[in-house]
Amino acid sequence: MRAKYFLVLFFMAGTAQAQFSSRLTESEWVDSVFNSLNKDQKIAQLMIIRAHSDKGDEYAEKVAAIIRQYNVGGLCFFQGGPVRQANYTNYYQSIAQTPLMVTIDGEWGVGMRLDSVIKFPYQLTLGALSDTTLVYQMGLAVGEQCKRLGIHVNYAPVVDINNNPNNPVIGYRSFGEDKYKVARLGVAYMRGMQDAGIMACAKHFPGHGDVDVDSHYDLPIVNKTRSQLDSMELMPFKALLDAGVGSVMVAHLSIPSLDASPNVATSISAPAVNGLLRKELGFAGLTFTDALEMKGVAKYFPGGTIAVEALVAGNDMLCLPEDVPEAIKAIKAAIRQKRLTWAILDEKVKKALRAKYQLGLPNQTLIDTRNLTEDLNKQTDKIRDAVARATITLVRSETGILPVLRDKKVAFVGIGLNNLNVFGTRIQLDHQADTYLFSYKESADKANEILASLQKGLYQEVVIGVHGLSLRPANQYNISGAALDLFRQLQAFPSVTLVFGNVLSLSYFADAKNLVACYQDDDITANAAADLLKGRITPQGVLPVSVAGKKFGEGIIYHKQTSSLHTRSLPGLETIDSIVNDAIARKAFPGCVILAAKDGAIVYQKAFGQISYQGERNMDINDIFDLASVTKVSATTLAVMKLYDQGKLDLDKTLGDYLKIVKGTDKANLKLRDVLLHRAGLVPFIAFYKEVIDTSTGIPSSVYFSRERTGAYTIRVAENLYMRQDYQDTMFQRILKSPLGTRGKYVYSDNDFIFLGKVVEAISGKPLDVYVRQEFYEKMGLLSLGFKPREKYPLDQIIPTETELHFRNQAIRGDVHDEGASMFGGVAGHAGLFSDAYDLGTLYQMLLNGGVLNGKRYLSEETIKLFTAYGSSDSRRGLGFDKPERELKKGQEPYPSVLASPATFGHTGFTGTCVWVDPEKKMVYVFLSNRVNPTRNNRVLLDLNVRGKVQDALFKVFNR
């Protein structure tokens, strides 16, 4: 078989197929293909068979023979090369009666399987990230790799929780031990791939993390109760199902609490697949079995019987059956025996065909092999470098920062090395270090030689690099006993230990004085680690697992230093600490998080204080805050800008042009431009809650509220407090009947943005929270940014606001602080948005970039300029956005700060938040606090002008 021949053949076949298929709707194409299949072919359409591109043409012809004879549904490619795989894919597609669904198990990209393609980082590495942006970007890049190579489904991400360090098969393939983080990162990876047009696959359902048996060889048993599964293993799967993952892979696990039948794996268990996954969790997408050739199931159900059991259980796609004809034979026998029906099987076939249509199989074209390898590697190193620099974790430090190497006599000891690697070379060149190498084959004699040389050399700092670790836990991750003895004796010297590769191996290095986790053992990570020791970057990662006496999520993080060798902070940053610490001492707020980005890079990120005055815990940079009125610009105005960009919204049209509810009222003729500028004459605020308080008891009236979600009481207002749904109509009537003031006069009003939120919903046909999530937050990977955070995050990550005594009579946490927004169900145009500092800052970096983030455009530059400019002559407001005061009255402090340029735009929030962008200084500034905790009557933040002073201090430091 010659590649040239089958490329031409595929081009001819593919072109004809595309011309025919492009005229058909999904249902027409599915019906036409389905009707062309005989019974054996229908069964075979549910089978994914193994394919390699490294076994030569003789092997390829055996695969081709199965395709020709049985018309199987798809292929799963394993080892090989990119051009060879492309050529074989082109050939196989050319001979297939029905287009083949091409799949791959590429958890860290197609480089996991293909030579000459660079691997992306492992998922455990990604678990050290503090946000989801890079994970989304990697998912998108992996999806683009698959698209370029003619792959339709990638069996990723792994959303098993790494809660058993002795797991022989998951380990480094998992995002980590924190179920919430596994969920967030899994969703980000999935969305990236699916945004690229590739079907993602959540695996290994219902959770393969807590086992110590490899299902490739035997059937692992998970002895957990159903409630334990619900609270741990199932949580990330539920998150991916809610986020729209296209497929799920079901694992070979014995879980007696789901199915007590002996030797029956979840992959062939009806209670697990049809019961739990389908009926209880409501998953309607494709299910793939884990490989049916794996001994964990094959040893108990030989031949084609395993395929029957998998279909009876409720699976759609049979992954890697050992024998296709045997499986077909067994399935037909099961139908005759009435264990299966043709009706059920036909529906599975149509479901698979619908997925093929949606993945573009009817219109696929020839894979062009020109520049293929270069294209596949185009994004990889950039993402690897960013991940390496963002994940390096300072696990332990004697002083809270890394040792200073400048002006010291330094030695490098490379454990696990035969030859000096990139990291050792950098230490040698950067610090004029002497180098010593100790491989895992060396004896104690060699270790003693090294120790004697270090003693004689009078070294002031020893850099210990640990390399060559195994990815699996067997044999101490490949670390020799002699190497561990050397490491322990090296702790007698002033030293810093950097462990490269599997972070789980840190358990053997817990005694290090200064311990750094570097999650990959490659040249890019080596250079990032060397830059860390030189002071060019600082540690930003957190542990994805509990190890070396530290809990997952821990890591010593400190803000960016100068690019010099000095370890002290930039001059002036201490001013920020002074401002904030003074404010905390004067009880302006319990704590805060500050972030600043300059020229597109984070230059300052720090958490101060505690989350409340009860001393629950310290504030963390990943904490999620109620943004209050920052919602107006970060959700509602953003949505209005998008619709304006698309020509769907006219600023000079009126509320009556878009909202039926206002017609016939004096609100109908209010122009959207005036509404955005707070010049429409609407009253500033309506205290809706006062009308539903029982005056005799001072608590919410039972006429309008219930302590349980039941019947008509469906609007969650707070914990154990649900409002009657129809009362929202009354609230709108209150706004419509409210007196209208002077039009054209600036009066700041929440009601303006309540109306604008409804305009967005009327035009888009989607709820406000769904529209902004789908158009902006999800696509940017900003998962903490959104409404109703209790649905996505644990309460301990959401910062408490007020202990409210006048309406809800409870401490508010995870529910919106604004009473009106709470009565609108937590989603309103004026309030309700929550975020951490990073995600909010990233959103505004997009605006500073002129509407572009990570190469993708969200808004036009012209629209951003229009909305962020001054919108009228009689106020400081832009269209939606707040801006600096134009003229200060006598005794008035500059707003938002002394040094903010007139181009600055952003907003503040009542809860103690703000975000400001200064296009002239190329700077984004985020300040998040909970100054309303425990009471809104605390004005110290405002009186001290903390937010403005911090903003000016940042300007002075980073705009010299």
Short mmCIF file of C-alpha atoms in Angstrom, two decimals, residues 484-792:
data_model
loop_
_atom_site.label_atom_id
_atom_site.label_comp_id
_atom_site.label_asym_id
_atom_site.label_seq_id
_atom_site.Cartn_x
_atom_site.Cartn_y
_atom_site.Cartn_z
CA LEU A 484 17.86 9.28 49.77
CA ASP A 485 20.71 8.90 52.26
CA LEU A 486 22.71 11.51 50.35
CA PHE A 487 19.74 13.89 50.30
CA ARG A 488 19.30 13.61 54.07
CA GLN A 489 22.97 14.26 54.77
CA LEU A 490 22.92 17.29 52.45
CA GLN A 491 20.45 18.94 54.82
CA ALA A 492 23.39 19.66 57.12
CA PHE A 493 24.37 22.37 54.62
CA PRO A 494 22.47 25.59 53.87
CA SER A 495 20.43 24.24 50.98
CA VAL A 496 17.38 24.37 48.77
CA THR A 497 15.93 21.19 47.27
CA LEU A 498 14.04 21.26 43.97
CA VAL A 499 12.21 18.05 43.07
CA PHE A 500 11.47 17.71 39.36
CA GLY A 501 8.71 15.44 38.12
CA ASN A 502 6.10 13.62 40.15
CA VAL A 503 4.98 15.80 43.08
CA LEU A 504 3.79 12.70 44.96
CA SER A 505 7.45 11.80 45.47
CA LEU A 506 7.83 14.80 47.81
CA SER A 507 6.93 12.44 50.64
CA TYR A 508 10.56 11.26 50.50
CA PHE A 509 11.94 14.81 50.73
CA ALA A 510 9.80 16.21 53.53
CA ASP A 511 12.88 16.92 55.67
CA ALA A 512 14.26 19.52 53.26
CA LYS A 513 14.94 22.92 54.85
CA ASN A 514 13.73 24.65 51.71
CA LEU A 515 11.63 22.53 49.37
CA VAL A 516 10.40 23.42 45.89
CA ALA A 517 8.08 21.30 43.72
CA CYS A 518 8.73 21.49 39.96
CA TYR A 519 6.07 19.36 38.32
CA GLN A 520 7.72 18.32 35.05
CA ASP A 521 11.27 17.15 34.47
CA ASP A 522 12.01 18.87 31.19
CA ASP A 523 14.07 21.74 29.80
CA ILE A 524 11.27 24.31 30.02
CA THR A 525 10.64 23.56 33.70
CA ALA A 526 14.40 23.55 34.29
CA ASN A 527 14.73 27.07 32.91
CA ALA A 528 11.70 28.26 34.90
CA ALA A 529 13.24 26.82 38.08
CA ALA A 530 16.58 28.47 37.33
CA ASP A 531 14.78 31.79 36.79
CA LEU A 532 13.09 31.26 40.15
CA LEU A 533 16.44 30.95 41.92
CA LYS A 534 17.72 33.98 40.07
CA GLY A 535 14.76 36.08 41.26
CA ARG A 536 13.22 36.61 37.84
CA ILE A 537 9.97 34.94 38.93
CA THR A 538 8.45 34.01 42.27
CA PRO A 539 6.64 30.82 43.31
CA GLN A 540 2.96 30.95 42.40
CA GLY A 541 1.86 27.30 42.60
CA VAL A 542 -0.04 25.39 45.26
CA LEU A 543 0.09 21.69 46.05
CA PRO A 544 -2.54 19.65 44.17
CA VAL A 545 -2.22 16.82 46.73
CA SER A 546 -1.44 16.46 50.42
CA VAL A 547 2.19 15.44 50.69
CA ALA A 548 5.33 16.07 52.75
CA GLY A 549 3.26 17.15 55.75
CA LYS A 550 1.41 19.81 53.76
CA LYS A 551 -2.24 19.83 52.76
CA PHE A 552 -3.42 20.24 49.19
CA GLY A 553 -3.88 23.89 48.30
CA GLU A 554 -0.88 24.98 50.37
CA GLY A 555 2.10 26.80 48.92
CA ILE A 556 4.15 29.84 49.90
CA ILE A 557 3.30 32.61 47.42
CA TYR A 558 4.74 36.09 47.41
CA HIS A 559 4.39 38.86 44.89
CA LYS A 560 6.62 39.49 41.90
CA GLN A 561 10.11 40.78 42.54
CA THR A 562 12.36 42.84 40.34
CA SER A 563 14.20 41.13 37.52
CA SER A 564 17.46 41.70 39.41
CA LEU A 565 18.98 39.24 41.85
CA HIS A 566 17.59 41.09 44.87
CA THR A 567 14.99 39.21 46.90
CA ARG A 568 13.46 42.27 48.51
CA SER A 569 10.28 43.76 47.09
CA LEU A 570 10.21 46.65 44.67
CA PRO A 571 10.66 50.00 46.43
CA GLY A 572 7.26 51.40 47.26
CA LEU A 573 5.32 48.14 47.64
CA GLU A 574 5.73 48.37 51.39
CA THR A 575 3.50 51.45 51.18
CA ILE A 576 0.61 49.24 50.06
CA ASP A 577 1.15 46.89 52.97
CA SER A 578 1.20 49.88 55.31
CA ILE A 579 -2.04 51.33 53.90
CA VAL A 580 -3.89 48.03 54.08
CA ASN A 581 -2.58 46.88 57.44
CA ASP A 582 -3.48 50.26 58.93
CA ALA A 583 -6.99 49.96 57.47
CA ILE A 584 -7.39 46.46 58.92
CA ALA A 585 -6.13 47.66 62.32
CA ARG A 586 -8.75 50.42 62.20
CA LYS A 587 -11.39 47.82 61.27
CA ALA A 588 -12.13 49.19 57.80
CA PHE A 589 -12.62 45.54 56.72
CA PRO A 590 -11.59 42.10 58.00
CA GLY A 591 -9.41 41.39 54.96
CA CYS A 592 -8.92 42.04 51.28
CA VAL A 593 -7.27 40.83 48.08
CA ILE A 594 -5.44 43.20 45.75
CA LEU A 595 -4.36 42.49 42.20
CA ALA A 596 -2.63 44.74 39.68
CA ALA A 597 -1.64 43.94 36.10
CA LYS A 598 0.71 46.10 34.06
CA ASP A 599 1.26 45.67 30.33
CA GLY A 600 -0.71 42.42 30.40
CA ALA A 601 1.21 40.73 33.24
CA ILE A 602 0.30 40.45 36.91
CA VAL A 603 2.72 42.64 38.84
CA TYR A 604 1.08 42.46 42.26
CA GLN A 605 -1.28 39.96 43.87
CA LYS A 606 -1.66 39.65 47.60
CA ALA A 607 -4.19 38.73 50.28
CA PHE A 608 -4.41 40.56 53.61
CA GLY A 609 -6.18 39.94 56.90
CA GLN A 610 -8.86 37.38 57.60
CA ILE A 611 -12.21 36.53 56.07
CA SER A 612 -14.10 37.79 59.14
CA TYR A 613 -13.49 39.22 62.58
CA GLN A 614 -14.20 35.79 64.07
CA GLY A 615 -10.73 34.68 62.93
CA GLU A 616 -11.94 31.71 60.86
CA ARG A 617 -8.92 31.77 58.56
CA ASN A 618 -6.62 34.08 56.65
CA MET A 619 -7.77 35.65 53.41
CA ASP A 620 -6.54 33.85 50.27
CA ILE A 621 -5.96 35.19 46.75
CA ASN A 622 -8.44 32.63 45.38
CA ASP A 623 -11.30 33.72 47.62
CA ILE A 624 -14.57 34.72 45.95
CA PHE A 625 -16.25 38.05 46.80
CA ASP A 626 -19.66 39.61 46.31
CA LEU A 627 -18.89 42.35 43.76
CA ALA A 628 -22.06 44.37 44.44
CA SER A 629 -22.40 47.21 41.90
CA VAL A 630 -19.33 46.06 39.98
CA THR A 631 -22.01 43.76 38.50
CA LYS A 632 -23.34 46.75 36.57
CA VAL A 633 -20.26 46.93 34.38
CA SER A 634 -18.92 43.35 34.60
CA ALA A 635 -22.16 41.72 33.53
CA THR A 636 -24.94 44.05 32.38
CA THR A 637 -22.91 46.71 30.56
CA LEU A 638 -20.72 44.01 29.07
CA ALA A 639 -23.80 42.25 27.69
CA VAL A 640 -25.19 45.53 26.32
CA MET A 641 -21.85 46.16 24.59
CA LYS A 642 -21.95 42.74 22.96
CA LEU A 643 -25.47 43.22 21.67
CA TYR A 644 -24.56 46.71 20.45
CA ASP A 645 -21.54 45.25 18.68
CA GLN A 646 -23.79 42.73 16.94
CA GLY A 647 -26.24 45.40 15.82
CA LYS A 648 -29.01 43.93 17.97
CA LEU A 649 -29.28 46.92 20.31
CA ASP A 650 -29.60 50.60 19.45
CA LEU A 651 -28.58 53.05 22.18
CA ASP A 652 -31.02 55.64 20.88
CA LYS A 653 -34.00 53.32 21.07
CA THR A 654 -36.16 53.21 24.17
CA LEU A 655 -37.06 50.73 26.86
CA GLY A 656 -40.44 50.43 25.20
CA ASP A 657 -38.79 49.23 21.99
CA TYR A 658 -37.45 46.17 23.80
CA LEU A 659 -39.62 45.53 26.87
CA LYS A 660 -43.34 44.83 26.64
CA ILE A 661 -43.76 45.31 30.38
CA VAL A 662 -43.00 49.07 30.19
CA LYS A 663 -45.41 49.90 27.38
CA GLY A 664 -48.13 52.29 28.47
CA THR A 665 -46.00 53.63 31.33
CA ASP A 666 -43.87 56.75 31.64
CA LYS A 667 -40.80 54.47 31.45
CA ALA A 668 -41.49 53.40 27.86
CA ASN A 669 -39.82 56.41 26.22
CA LEU A 670 -36.60 56.31 28.22
CA LYS A 671 -33.64 56.04 25.86
CA LEU A 672 -31.12 53.30 26.57
CA ARG A 673 -28.29 55.81 26.30
CA ASP A 674 -29.80 57.85 29.14
CA VAL A 675 -30.43 54.72 31.19
CA LEU A 676 -26.76 53.72 30.88
CA LEU A 677 -25.70 57.23 31.90
CA HIS A 678 -28.07 57.34 34.91
CA ARG A 679 -29.85 60.30 33.28
CA ALA A 680 -33.25 58.69 32.71
CA GLY A 681 -34.90 60.10 35.84
CA LEU A 682 -35.43 56.79 37.62
CA VAL A 683 -35.44 56.79 41.42
CA PRO A 684 -32.12 55.60 42.87
CA PHE A 685 -33.39 52.70 44.95
CA ILE A 686 -36.55 50.90 46.03
CA ALA A 687 -36.44 49.01 49.33
CA PHE A 688 -38.55 46.08 48.11
CA TYR A 689 -37.83 44.09 51.25
CA LYS A 690 -39.59 46.58 53.54
CA GLU A 691 -42.93 45.73 51.96
CA VAL A 692 -42.65 42.02 52.82
CA ILE A 693 -41.69 42.36 56.49
CA ASP A 694 -44.34 41.32 59.00
CA THR A 695 -44.61 44.47 61.11
CA SER A 696 -45.74 42.53 64.18
CA THR A 697 -42.72 40.21 64.20
CA GLY A 698 -40.13 42.14 62.21
CA ILE A 699 -39.34 39.09 60.07
CA PRO A 700 -40.27 38.18 56.49
CA SER A 701 -43.98 37.55 56.19
CA SER A 702 -45.17 33.96 55.74
CA VAL A 703 -47.48 35.29 53.04
CA TYR A 704 -44.46 35.85 50.81
CA PHE A 705 -41.80 33.52 52.24
CA SER A 706 -41.29 29.91 53.22
CA ARG A 707 -38.44 28.25 55.09
CA GLU A 708 -38.41 25.51 52.47
CA ARG A 709 -38.33 25.48 48.68
CA THR A 710 -41.80 24.21 47.98
CA GLY A 711 -44.75 24.88 45.72
CA ALA A 712 -44.82 28.53 44.66
CA TYR A 713 -41.92 29.43 46.99
CA THR A 714 -38.99 28.87 44.64
CA ILE A 715 -36.87 32.04 44.81
CA ARG A 716 -33.92 31.52 47.14
CA VAL A 717 -33.27 34.74 49.06
CA ALA A 718 -31.01 33.31 51.77
CA GLU A 719 -30.46 30.16 53.82
CA ASN A 720 -33.86 28.61 54.66
CA LEU A 721 -35.70 31.53 53.09
CA TYR A 722 -37.59 31.18 49.80
CA MET A 723 -39.80 33.85 48.25
CA ARG A 724 -43.02 33.37 46.36
CA GLN A 725 -42.19 33.46 42.66
CA ASP A 726 -45.02 35.75 41.63
CA TYR A 727 -43.79 38.52 43.91
CA GLN A 728 -41.17 39.45 41.33
CA ASP A 729 -44.00 40.79 39.16
CA THR A 730 -44.99 43.02 42.06
CA MET A 731 -41.41 44.28 42.30
CA PHE A 732 -41.43 45.29 38.64
CA GLN A 733 -44.73 47.04 39.12
CA ARG A 734 -43.15 49.03 41.96
CA ILE A 735 -40.40 50.19 39.59
CA LEU A 736 -42.90 51.00 36.82
CA LYS A 737 -45.08 53.04 39.17
CA SER A 738 -42.18 54.82 40.86
CA PRO A 739 -42.09 58.60 40.24
CA LEU A 740 -39.95 59.77 37.33
CA GLY A 741 -37.57 62.60 38.07
CA THR A 742 -35.99 65.13 35.73
CA ARG A 743 -34.82 63.43 32.57
CA GLY A 744 -31.32 64.41 31.53
CA LYS A 745 -30.18 64.98 35.11
CA TYR A 746 -27.57 62.60 36.55
CA VAL A 747 -28.99 60.52 39.42
CA TYR A 748 -27.24 57.21 40.15
CA SER A 749 -29.87 54.47 40.17
CA ASP A 750 -29.96 50.69 40.60
CA ASN A 751 -33.25 50.62 38.72
CA ASP A 752 -31.53 51.73 35.52
CA PHE A 753 -29.58 48.49 35.51
CA ILE A 754 -32.48 46.30 36.58
CA PHE A 755 -34.16 47.45 33.38
CA LEU A 756 -31.00 46.99 31.32
CA GLY A 757 -30.67 43.41 32.55
CA LYS A 758 -34.18 42.73 31.31
CA VAL A 759 -33.37 44.35 27.95
CA VAL A 760 -30.42 41.96 27.58
CA GLU A 761 -32.71 39.02 28.35
CA ALA A 762 -35.38 40.19 25.91
CA ILE A 763 -32.92 40.58 23.02
CA SER A 764 -30.78 37.50 23.67
CA GLY A 765 -33.59 35.18 24.71
CA LYS A 766 -31.45 34.01 27.64
CA PRO A 767 -31.31 34.86 31.34
CA LEU A 768 -28.70 37.52 32.06
CA ASP A 769 -26.45 35.16 34.02
CA VAL A 770 -26.53 32.54 31.25
CA TYR A 771 -25.87 35.08 28.51
CA VAL A 772 -22.77 36.62 30.08
CA ARG A 773 -21.48 33.22 31.16
CA GLN A 774 -21.76 31.79 27.66
CA GLU A 775 -20.57 34.87 25.78
CA PHE A 776 -17.70 35.87 28.07
CA TYR A 777 -16.85 34.03 31.29
CA GLU A 778 -16.86 30.43 30.04
CA LYS A 779 -15.01 31.21 26.83
CA MET A 780 -12.33 33.01 28.82
CA GLY A 781 -12.08 30.22 31.40
CA LEU A 782 -13.21 32.58 34.19
CA LEU A 783 -15.09 30.05 36.25
CA SER A 784 -15.21 31.94 39.57
CA LEU A 785 -16.85 34.91 37.82
CA GLY A 786 -20.62 34.50 37.81
CA PHE A 787 -23.89 34.64 39.68
CA LYS A 788 -25.12 32.25 42.41
CA PRO A 789 -21.69 30.95 43.50
CA ARG A 790 -23.13 28.51 46.05
CA GLU A 791 -24.08 26.30 43.11
CA LYS A 792 -20.43 25.93 42.08
#
